[in-house]
PDB file of C-alpha atoms in Angstrom:
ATOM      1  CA  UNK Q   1     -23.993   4.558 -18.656  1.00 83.00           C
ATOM      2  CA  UNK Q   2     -25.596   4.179 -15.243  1.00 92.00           C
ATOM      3  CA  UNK Q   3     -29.448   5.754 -15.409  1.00 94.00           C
ATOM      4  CA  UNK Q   4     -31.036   7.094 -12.375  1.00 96.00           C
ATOM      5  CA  UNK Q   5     -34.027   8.393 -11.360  1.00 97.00           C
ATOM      6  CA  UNK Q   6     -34.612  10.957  -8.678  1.00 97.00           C
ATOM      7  CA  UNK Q   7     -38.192  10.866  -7.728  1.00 97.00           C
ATOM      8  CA  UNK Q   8     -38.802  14.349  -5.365  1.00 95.00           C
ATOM      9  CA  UNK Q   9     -41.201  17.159  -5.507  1.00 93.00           C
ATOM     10  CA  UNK Q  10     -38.729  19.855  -4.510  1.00 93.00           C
ATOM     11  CA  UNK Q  11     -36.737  20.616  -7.341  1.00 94.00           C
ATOM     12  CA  UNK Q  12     -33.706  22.410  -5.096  1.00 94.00           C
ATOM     13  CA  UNK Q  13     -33.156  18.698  -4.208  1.00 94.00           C
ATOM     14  CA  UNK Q  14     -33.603  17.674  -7.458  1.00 94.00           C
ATOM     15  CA  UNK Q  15     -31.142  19.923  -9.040  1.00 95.00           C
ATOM     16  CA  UNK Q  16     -28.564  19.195  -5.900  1.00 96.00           C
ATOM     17  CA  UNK Q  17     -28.639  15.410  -6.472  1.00 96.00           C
ATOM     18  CA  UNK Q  18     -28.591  15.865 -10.183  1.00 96.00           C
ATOM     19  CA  UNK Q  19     -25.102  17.874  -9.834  1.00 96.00           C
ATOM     20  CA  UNK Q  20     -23.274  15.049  -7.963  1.00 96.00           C
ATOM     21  CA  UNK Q  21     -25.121  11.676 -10.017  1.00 96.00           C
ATOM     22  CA  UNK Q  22     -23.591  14.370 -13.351  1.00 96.00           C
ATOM     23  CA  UNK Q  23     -20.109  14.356 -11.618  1.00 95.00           C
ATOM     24  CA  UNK Q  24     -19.899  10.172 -11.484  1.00 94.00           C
ATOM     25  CA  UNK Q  25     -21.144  10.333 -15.393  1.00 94.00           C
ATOM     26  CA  UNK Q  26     -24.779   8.836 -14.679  1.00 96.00           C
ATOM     27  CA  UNK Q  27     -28.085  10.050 -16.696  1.00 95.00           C
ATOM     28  CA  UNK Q  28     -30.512  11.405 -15.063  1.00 96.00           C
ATOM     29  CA  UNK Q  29     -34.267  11.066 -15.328  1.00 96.00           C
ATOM     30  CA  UNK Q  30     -36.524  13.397 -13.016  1.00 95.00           C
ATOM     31  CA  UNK Q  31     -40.112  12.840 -11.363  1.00 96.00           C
ATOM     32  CA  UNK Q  32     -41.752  15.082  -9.473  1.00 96.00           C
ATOM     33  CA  UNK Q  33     -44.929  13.021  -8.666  1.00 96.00           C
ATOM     34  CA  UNK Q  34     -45.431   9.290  -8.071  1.00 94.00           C
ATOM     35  CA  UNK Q  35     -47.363   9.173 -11.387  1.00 96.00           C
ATOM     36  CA  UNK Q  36     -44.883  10.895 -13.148  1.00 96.00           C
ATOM     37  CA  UNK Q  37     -42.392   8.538 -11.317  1.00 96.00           C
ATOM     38  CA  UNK Q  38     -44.214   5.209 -12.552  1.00 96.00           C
ATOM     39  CA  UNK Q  39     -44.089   6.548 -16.074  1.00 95.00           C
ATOM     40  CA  UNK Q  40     -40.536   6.902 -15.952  1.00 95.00           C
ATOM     41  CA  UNK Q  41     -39.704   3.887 -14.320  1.00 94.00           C
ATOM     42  CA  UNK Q  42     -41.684   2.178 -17.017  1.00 91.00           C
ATOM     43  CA  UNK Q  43     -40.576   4.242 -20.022  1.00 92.00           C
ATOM     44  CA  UNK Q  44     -36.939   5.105 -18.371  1.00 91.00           C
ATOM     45  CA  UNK Q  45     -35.691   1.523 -17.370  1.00 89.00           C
ATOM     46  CA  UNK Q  46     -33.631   3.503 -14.673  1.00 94.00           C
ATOM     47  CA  UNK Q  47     -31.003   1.428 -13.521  1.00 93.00           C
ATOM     48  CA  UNK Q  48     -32.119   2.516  -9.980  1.00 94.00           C
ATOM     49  CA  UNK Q  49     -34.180   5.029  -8.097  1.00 96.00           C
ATOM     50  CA  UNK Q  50     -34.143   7.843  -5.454  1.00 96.00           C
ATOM     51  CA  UNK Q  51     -37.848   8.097  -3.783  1.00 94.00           C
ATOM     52  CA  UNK Q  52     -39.028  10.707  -1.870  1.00 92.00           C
ATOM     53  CA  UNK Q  53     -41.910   9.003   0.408  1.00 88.00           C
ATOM     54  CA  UNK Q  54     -43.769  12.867   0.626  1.00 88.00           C
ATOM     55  CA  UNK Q  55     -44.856  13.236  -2.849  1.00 93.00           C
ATOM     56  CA  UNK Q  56     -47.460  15.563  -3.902  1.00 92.00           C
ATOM     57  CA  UNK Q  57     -50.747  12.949  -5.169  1.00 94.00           C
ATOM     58  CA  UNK Q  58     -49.801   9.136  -4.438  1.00 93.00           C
ATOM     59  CA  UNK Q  59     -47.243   8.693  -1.908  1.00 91.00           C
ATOM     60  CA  UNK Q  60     -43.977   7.117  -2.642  1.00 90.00           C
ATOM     61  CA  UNK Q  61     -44.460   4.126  -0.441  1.00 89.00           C
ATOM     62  CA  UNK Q  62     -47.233   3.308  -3.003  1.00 91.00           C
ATOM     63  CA  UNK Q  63     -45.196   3.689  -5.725  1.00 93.00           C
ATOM     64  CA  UNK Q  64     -42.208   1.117  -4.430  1.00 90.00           C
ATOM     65  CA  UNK Q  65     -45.326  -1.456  -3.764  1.00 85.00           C
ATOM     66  CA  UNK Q  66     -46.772  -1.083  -7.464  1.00 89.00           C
ATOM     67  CA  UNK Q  67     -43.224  -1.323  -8.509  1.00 88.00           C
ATOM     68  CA  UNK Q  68     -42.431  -4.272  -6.699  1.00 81.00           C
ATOM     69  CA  UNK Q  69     -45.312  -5.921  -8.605  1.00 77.00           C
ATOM     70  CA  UNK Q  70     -42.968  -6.813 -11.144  1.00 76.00           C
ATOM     71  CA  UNK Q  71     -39.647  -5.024 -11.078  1.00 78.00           C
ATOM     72  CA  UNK Q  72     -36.429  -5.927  -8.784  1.00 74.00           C
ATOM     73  CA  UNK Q  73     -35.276  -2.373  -9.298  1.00 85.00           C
ATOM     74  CA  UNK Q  74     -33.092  -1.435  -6.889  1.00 88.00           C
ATOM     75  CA  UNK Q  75     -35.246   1.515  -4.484  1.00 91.00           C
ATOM     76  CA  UNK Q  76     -33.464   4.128  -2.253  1.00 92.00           C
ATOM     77  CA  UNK Q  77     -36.030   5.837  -0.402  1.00 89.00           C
ATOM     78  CA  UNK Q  78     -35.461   9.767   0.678  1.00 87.00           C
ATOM     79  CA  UNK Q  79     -37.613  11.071   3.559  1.00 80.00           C
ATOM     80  CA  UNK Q  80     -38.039  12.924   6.221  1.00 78.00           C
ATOM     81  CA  UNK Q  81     -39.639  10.261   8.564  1.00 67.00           C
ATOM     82  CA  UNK Q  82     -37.127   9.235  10.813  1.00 63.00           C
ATOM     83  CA  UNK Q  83     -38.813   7.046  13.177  1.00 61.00           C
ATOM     84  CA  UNK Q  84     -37.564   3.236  13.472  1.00 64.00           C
ATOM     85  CA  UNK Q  85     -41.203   2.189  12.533  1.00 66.00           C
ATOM     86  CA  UNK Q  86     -41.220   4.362   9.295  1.00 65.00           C
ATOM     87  CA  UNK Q  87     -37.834   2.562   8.508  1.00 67.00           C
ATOM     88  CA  UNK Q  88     -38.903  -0.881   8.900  1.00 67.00           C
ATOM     89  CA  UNK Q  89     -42.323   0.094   6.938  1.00 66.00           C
ATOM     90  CA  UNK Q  90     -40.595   1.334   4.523  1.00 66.00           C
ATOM     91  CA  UNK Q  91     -37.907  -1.835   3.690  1.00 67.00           C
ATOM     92  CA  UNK Q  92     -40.572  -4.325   4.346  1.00 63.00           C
ATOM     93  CA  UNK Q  93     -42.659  -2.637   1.415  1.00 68.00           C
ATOM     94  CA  UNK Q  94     -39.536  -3.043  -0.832  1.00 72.00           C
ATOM     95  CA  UNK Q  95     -37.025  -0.588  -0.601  1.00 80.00           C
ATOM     96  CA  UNK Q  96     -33.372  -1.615  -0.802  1.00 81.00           C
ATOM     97  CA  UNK Q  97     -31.826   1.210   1.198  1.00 84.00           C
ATOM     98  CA  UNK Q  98     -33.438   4.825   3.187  1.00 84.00           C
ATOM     99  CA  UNK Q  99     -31.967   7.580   3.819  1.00 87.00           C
ATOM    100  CA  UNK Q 100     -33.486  10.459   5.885  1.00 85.00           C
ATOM    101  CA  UNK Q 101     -33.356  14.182   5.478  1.00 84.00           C
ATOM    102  CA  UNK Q 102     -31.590  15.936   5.570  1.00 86.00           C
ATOM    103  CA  UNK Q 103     -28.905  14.302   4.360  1.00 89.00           C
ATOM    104  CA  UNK Q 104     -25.136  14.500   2.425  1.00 91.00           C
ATOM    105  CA  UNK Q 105     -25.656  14.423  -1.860  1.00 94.00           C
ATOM    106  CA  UNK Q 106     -22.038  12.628  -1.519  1.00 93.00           C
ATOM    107  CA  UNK Q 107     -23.586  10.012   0.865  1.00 92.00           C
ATOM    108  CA  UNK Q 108     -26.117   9.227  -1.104  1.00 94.00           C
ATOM    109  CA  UNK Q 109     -23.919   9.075  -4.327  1.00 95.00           C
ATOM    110  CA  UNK Q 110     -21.779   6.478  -2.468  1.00 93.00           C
ATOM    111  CA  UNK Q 111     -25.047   4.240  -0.987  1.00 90.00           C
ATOM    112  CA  UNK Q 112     -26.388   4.165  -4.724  1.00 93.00           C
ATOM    113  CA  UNK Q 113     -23.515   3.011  -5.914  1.00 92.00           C
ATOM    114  CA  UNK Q 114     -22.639   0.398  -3.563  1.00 87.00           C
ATOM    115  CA  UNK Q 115     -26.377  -1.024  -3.904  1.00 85.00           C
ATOM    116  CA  UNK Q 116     -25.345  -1.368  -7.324  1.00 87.00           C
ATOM    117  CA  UNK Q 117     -22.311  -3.017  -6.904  1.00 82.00           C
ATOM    118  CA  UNK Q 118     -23.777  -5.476  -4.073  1.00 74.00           C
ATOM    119  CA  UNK Q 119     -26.738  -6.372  -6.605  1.00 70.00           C
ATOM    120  CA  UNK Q 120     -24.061  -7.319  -9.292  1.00 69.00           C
ATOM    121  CA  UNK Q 121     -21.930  -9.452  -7.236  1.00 61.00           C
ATOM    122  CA  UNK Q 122     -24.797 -11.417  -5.899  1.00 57.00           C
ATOM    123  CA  UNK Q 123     -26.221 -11.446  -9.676  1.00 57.00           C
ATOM    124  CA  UNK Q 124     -22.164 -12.813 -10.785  1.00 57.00           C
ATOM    125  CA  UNK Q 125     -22.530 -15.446  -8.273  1.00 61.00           C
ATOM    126  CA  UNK Q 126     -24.444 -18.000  -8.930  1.00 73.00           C
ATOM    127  CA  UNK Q 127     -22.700 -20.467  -6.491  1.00 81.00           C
ATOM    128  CA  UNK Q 128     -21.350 -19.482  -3.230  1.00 88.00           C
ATOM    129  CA  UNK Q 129     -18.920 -21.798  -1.690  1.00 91.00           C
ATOM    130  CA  UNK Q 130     -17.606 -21.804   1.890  1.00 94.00           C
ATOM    131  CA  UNK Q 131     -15.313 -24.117   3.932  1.00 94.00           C
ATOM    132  CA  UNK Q 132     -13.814 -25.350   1.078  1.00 93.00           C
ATOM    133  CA  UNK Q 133     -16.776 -26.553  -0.368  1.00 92.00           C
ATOM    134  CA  UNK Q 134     -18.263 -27.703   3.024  1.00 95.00           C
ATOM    135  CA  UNK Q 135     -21.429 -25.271   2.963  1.00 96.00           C
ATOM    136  CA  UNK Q 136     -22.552 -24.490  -0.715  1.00 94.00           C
ATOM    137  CA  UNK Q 137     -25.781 -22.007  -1.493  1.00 92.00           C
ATOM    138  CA  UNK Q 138     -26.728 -22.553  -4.865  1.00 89.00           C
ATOM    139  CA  UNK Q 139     -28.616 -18.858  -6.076  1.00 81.00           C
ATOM    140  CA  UNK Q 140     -30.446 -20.552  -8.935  1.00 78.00           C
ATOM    141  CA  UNK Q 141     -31.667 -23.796  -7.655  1.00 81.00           C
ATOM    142  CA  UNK Q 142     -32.176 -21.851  -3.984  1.00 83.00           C
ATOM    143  CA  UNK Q 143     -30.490 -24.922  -2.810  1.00 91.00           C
ATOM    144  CA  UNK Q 144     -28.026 -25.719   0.364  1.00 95.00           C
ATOM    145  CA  UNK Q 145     -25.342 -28.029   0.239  1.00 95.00           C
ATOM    146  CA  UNK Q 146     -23.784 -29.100   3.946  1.00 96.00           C
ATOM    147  CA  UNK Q 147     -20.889 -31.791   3.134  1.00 95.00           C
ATOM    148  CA  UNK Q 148     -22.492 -32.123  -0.438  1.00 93.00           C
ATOM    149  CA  UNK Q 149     -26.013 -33.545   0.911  1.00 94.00           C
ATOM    150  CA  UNK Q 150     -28.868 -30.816   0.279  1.00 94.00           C
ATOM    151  CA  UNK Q 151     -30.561 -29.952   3.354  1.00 94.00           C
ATOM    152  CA  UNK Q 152     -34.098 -28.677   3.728  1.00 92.00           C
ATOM    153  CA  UNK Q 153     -34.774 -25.506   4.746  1.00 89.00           C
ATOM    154  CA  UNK Q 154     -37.679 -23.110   4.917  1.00 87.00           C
ATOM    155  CA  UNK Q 155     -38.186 -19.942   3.080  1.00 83.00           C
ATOM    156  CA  UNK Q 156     -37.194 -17.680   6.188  1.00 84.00           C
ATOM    157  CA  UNK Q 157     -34.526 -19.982   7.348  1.00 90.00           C
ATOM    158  CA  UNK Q 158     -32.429 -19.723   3.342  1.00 90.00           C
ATOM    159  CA  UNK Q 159     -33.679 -15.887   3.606  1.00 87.00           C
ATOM    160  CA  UNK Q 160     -31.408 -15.218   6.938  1.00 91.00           C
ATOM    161  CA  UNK Q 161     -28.786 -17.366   5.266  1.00 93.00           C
ATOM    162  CA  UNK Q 162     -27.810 -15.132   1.977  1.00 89.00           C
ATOM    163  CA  UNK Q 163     -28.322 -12.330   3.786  1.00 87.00           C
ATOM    164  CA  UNK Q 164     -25.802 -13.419   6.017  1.00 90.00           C
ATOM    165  CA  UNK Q 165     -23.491 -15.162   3.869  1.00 90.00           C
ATOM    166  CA  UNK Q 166     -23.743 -12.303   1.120  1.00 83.00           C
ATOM    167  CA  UNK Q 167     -21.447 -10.419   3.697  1.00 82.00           C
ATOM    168  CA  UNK Q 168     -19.499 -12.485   5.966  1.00 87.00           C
ATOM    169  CA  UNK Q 169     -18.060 -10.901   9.114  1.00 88.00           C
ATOM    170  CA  UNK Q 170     -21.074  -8.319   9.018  1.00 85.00           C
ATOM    171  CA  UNK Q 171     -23.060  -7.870  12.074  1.00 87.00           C
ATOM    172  CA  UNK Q 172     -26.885  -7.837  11.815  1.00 86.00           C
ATOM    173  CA  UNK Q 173     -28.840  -7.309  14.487  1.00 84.00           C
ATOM    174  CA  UNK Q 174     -32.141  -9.081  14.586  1.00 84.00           C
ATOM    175  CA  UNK Q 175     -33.921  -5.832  13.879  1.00 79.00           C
ATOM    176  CA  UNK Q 176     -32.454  -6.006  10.689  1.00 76.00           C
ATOM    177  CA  UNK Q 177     -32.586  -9.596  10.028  1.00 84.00           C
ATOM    178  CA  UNK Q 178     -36.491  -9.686  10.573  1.00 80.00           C
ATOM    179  CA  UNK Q 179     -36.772  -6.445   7.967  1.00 72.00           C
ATOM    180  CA  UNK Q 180     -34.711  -9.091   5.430  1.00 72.00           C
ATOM    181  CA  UNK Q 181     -37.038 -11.919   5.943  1.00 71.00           C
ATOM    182  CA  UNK Q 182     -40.522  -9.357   6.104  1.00 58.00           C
ATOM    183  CA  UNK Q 183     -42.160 -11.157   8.656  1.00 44.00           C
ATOM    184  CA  UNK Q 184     -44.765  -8.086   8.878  1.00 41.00           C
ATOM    185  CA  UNK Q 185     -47.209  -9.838  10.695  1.00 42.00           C
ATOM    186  CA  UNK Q 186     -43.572  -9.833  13.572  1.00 42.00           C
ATOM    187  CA  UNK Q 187     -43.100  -6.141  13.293  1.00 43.00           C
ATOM    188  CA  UNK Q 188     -45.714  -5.134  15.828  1.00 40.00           C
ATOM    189  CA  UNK Q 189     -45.237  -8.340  17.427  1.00 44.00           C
ATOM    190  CA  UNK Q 190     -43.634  -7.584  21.071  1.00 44.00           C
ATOM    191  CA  UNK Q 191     -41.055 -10.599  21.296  1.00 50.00           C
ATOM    192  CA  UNK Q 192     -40.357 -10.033  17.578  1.00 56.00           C
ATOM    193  CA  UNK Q 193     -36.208 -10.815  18.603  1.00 61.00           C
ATOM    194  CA  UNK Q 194     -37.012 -14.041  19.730  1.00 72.00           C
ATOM    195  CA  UNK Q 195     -39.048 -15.353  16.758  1.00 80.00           C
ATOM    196  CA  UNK Q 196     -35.467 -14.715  14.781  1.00 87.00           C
ATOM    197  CA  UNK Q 197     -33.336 -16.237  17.522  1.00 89.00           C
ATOM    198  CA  UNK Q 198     -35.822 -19.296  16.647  1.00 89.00           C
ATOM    199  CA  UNK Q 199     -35.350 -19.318  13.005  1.00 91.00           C
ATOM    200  CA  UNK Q 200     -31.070 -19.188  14.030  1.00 94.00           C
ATOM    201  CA  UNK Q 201     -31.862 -22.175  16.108  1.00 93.00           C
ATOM    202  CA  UNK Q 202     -33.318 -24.140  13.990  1.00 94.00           C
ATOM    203  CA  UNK Q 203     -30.923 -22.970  11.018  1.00 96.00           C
ATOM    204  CA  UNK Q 204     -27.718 -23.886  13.038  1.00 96.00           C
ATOM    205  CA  UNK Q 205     -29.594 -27.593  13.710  1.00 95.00           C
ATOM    206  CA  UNK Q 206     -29.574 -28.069   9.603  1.00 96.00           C
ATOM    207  CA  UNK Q 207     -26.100 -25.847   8.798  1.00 97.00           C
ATOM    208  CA  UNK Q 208     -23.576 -26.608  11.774  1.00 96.00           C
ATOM    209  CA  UNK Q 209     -21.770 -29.368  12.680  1.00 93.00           C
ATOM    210  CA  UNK Q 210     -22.185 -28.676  16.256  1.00 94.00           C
ATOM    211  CA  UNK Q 211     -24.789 -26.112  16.442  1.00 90.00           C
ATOM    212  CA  UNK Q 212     -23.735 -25.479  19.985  1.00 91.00           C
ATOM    213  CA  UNK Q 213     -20.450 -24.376  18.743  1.00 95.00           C
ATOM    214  CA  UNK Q 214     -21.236 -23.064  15.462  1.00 96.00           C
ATOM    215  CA  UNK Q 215     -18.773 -22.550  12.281  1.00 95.00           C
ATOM    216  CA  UNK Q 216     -21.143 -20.764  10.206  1.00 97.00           C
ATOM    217  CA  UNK Q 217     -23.965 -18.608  12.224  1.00 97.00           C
ATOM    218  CA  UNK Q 218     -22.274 -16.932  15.139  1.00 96.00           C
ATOM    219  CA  UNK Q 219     -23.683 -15.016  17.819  1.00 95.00           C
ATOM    220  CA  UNK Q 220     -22.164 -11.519  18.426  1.00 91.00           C
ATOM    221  CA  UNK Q 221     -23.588 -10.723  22.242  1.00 90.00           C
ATOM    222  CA  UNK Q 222     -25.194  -7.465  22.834  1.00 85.00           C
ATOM    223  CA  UNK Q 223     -25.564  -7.061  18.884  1.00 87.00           C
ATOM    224  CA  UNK Q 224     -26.707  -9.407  16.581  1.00 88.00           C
ATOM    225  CA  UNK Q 225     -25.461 -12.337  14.828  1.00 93.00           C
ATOM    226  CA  UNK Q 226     -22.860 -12.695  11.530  1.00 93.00           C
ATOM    227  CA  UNK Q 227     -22.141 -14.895   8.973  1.00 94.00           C
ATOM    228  CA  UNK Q 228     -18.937 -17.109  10.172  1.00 94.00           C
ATOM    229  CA  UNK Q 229     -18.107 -19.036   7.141  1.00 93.00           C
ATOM    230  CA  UNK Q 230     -14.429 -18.395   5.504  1.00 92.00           C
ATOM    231  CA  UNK Q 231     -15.345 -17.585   1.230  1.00 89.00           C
ATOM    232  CA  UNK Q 232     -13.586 -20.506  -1.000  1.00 87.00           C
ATOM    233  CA  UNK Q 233     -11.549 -18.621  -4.211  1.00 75.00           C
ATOM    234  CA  UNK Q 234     -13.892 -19.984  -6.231  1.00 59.00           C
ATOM    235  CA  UNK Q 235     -17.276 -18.092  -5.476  1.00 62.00           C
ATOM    236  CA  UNK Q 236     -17.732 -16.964  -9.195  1.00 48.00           C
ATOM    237  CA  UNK Q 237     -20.542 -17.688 -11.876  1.00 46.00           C
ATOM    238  CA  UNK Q 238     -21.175 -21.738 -12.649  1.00 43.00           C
TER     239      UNK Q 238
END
């Protein structure tokens, strides 16, 4: 049975979330503190968290960062701060999804659940093929394979590559793509976009064919970029 925590000071919210997590069959585990909320995380082993960011004695951005320390645990973060700045803070310190208030239980019922299910696909999948076998991202040796020779690539450049391949067809723009790859010294950088449009350069140069006519990284004008590359059958565990 699915465990989750909801980590809020105001217990309407509490009991409100509690009611539609009860309806899908998940336990529940309650904090209403962030030290209260590292206990239970500890003690619970919740299979994944709600955080409010406005807790009562440490705030809940400090408790995602001493959870990061040493837990993957998936993070949804509940707050009132709406502001893009606040959003991007709050990823880059290790939150997996945010939702502001107020907001719909059933919408965050369905976002907690589909975190979960993205998390176990990309845990199933050791191996992702694509192109029949022409591009191949190896998970557990964090290698790339173009035409079965390994090409080099560096930490930000493989980062913008699962996130991209994890979802093919889905466009990121490259506000989100710099939150994946937490560049934080970029966030308050002014020409932030183009420091991504050079990490897509230099990935299409090592990926692509013709990187001027690219199979794998396209560019989606006005928006963003997505993942081109056409899944092979057999993307399972190897």
């Amino acid at each position: 049975m699915t465990r989750i925590l909801i980590v809020d000071d105001e217990e309407m919210i509490r009991e409100v979330l509690q009611a539609y997590f009860e309806k899908e069959g998940w336990n529940i585990l309650f904090a209403a503190n962030g030290l209260e909320a590292l206990k239970q995380i500890k003690e619970g082993n919740p299979d994944i968290v709600l955080l409010d960011l406005m807790l009562p004695d440490i705030s809940g951005e400090e408790v995602c960062r001493l959870t990061r320390k040493d837990s993957d645990m998936p993070i949804i973060m509940l707050t009132a701060k709406s502001a893009e700045d606040d959003i991007i803070n709050g990823i880059v310190i290790g939150a997996d999804d945010y939702v502001t208030k107020p907001f719909s239980p059933r919408e965050v019922v369905v976002r907690a659940k589909a975190l979960l299910r993205r998390i176990s696909k990309t845990e199933k999948n050791d191996q992702l093929r694509f192109n029949n076998g022409q591009l191949i991202i190896d998970h557990l040796k964090k290698e790339v394979k173009v035409n079965n020779e390994v090409v080099a690539l560096t930490p930000n450049e493989y980062k913008l590559l699962i996130t991209m391949s994890s979802y093919p067809g889905r466009v990121y723009s490259r506000g989100d793509l710099l939150v994946k790859i937490q560049e934080e010294d970029d966030l308050f950088f002014e020409g932030y976009e183009r420091s991504i449009d050079t990490h897509i350069k230099n990935l299409r140069k090592k990926i692509e064919q013709d990187s001027r006519h690219p199979d794998y990284i396209l560019t989606v004008f006005g928006m963003g970029y997505k993942f081109g590359g056409k899944p092979d059958e057999a993307n399972t565990s190897h």
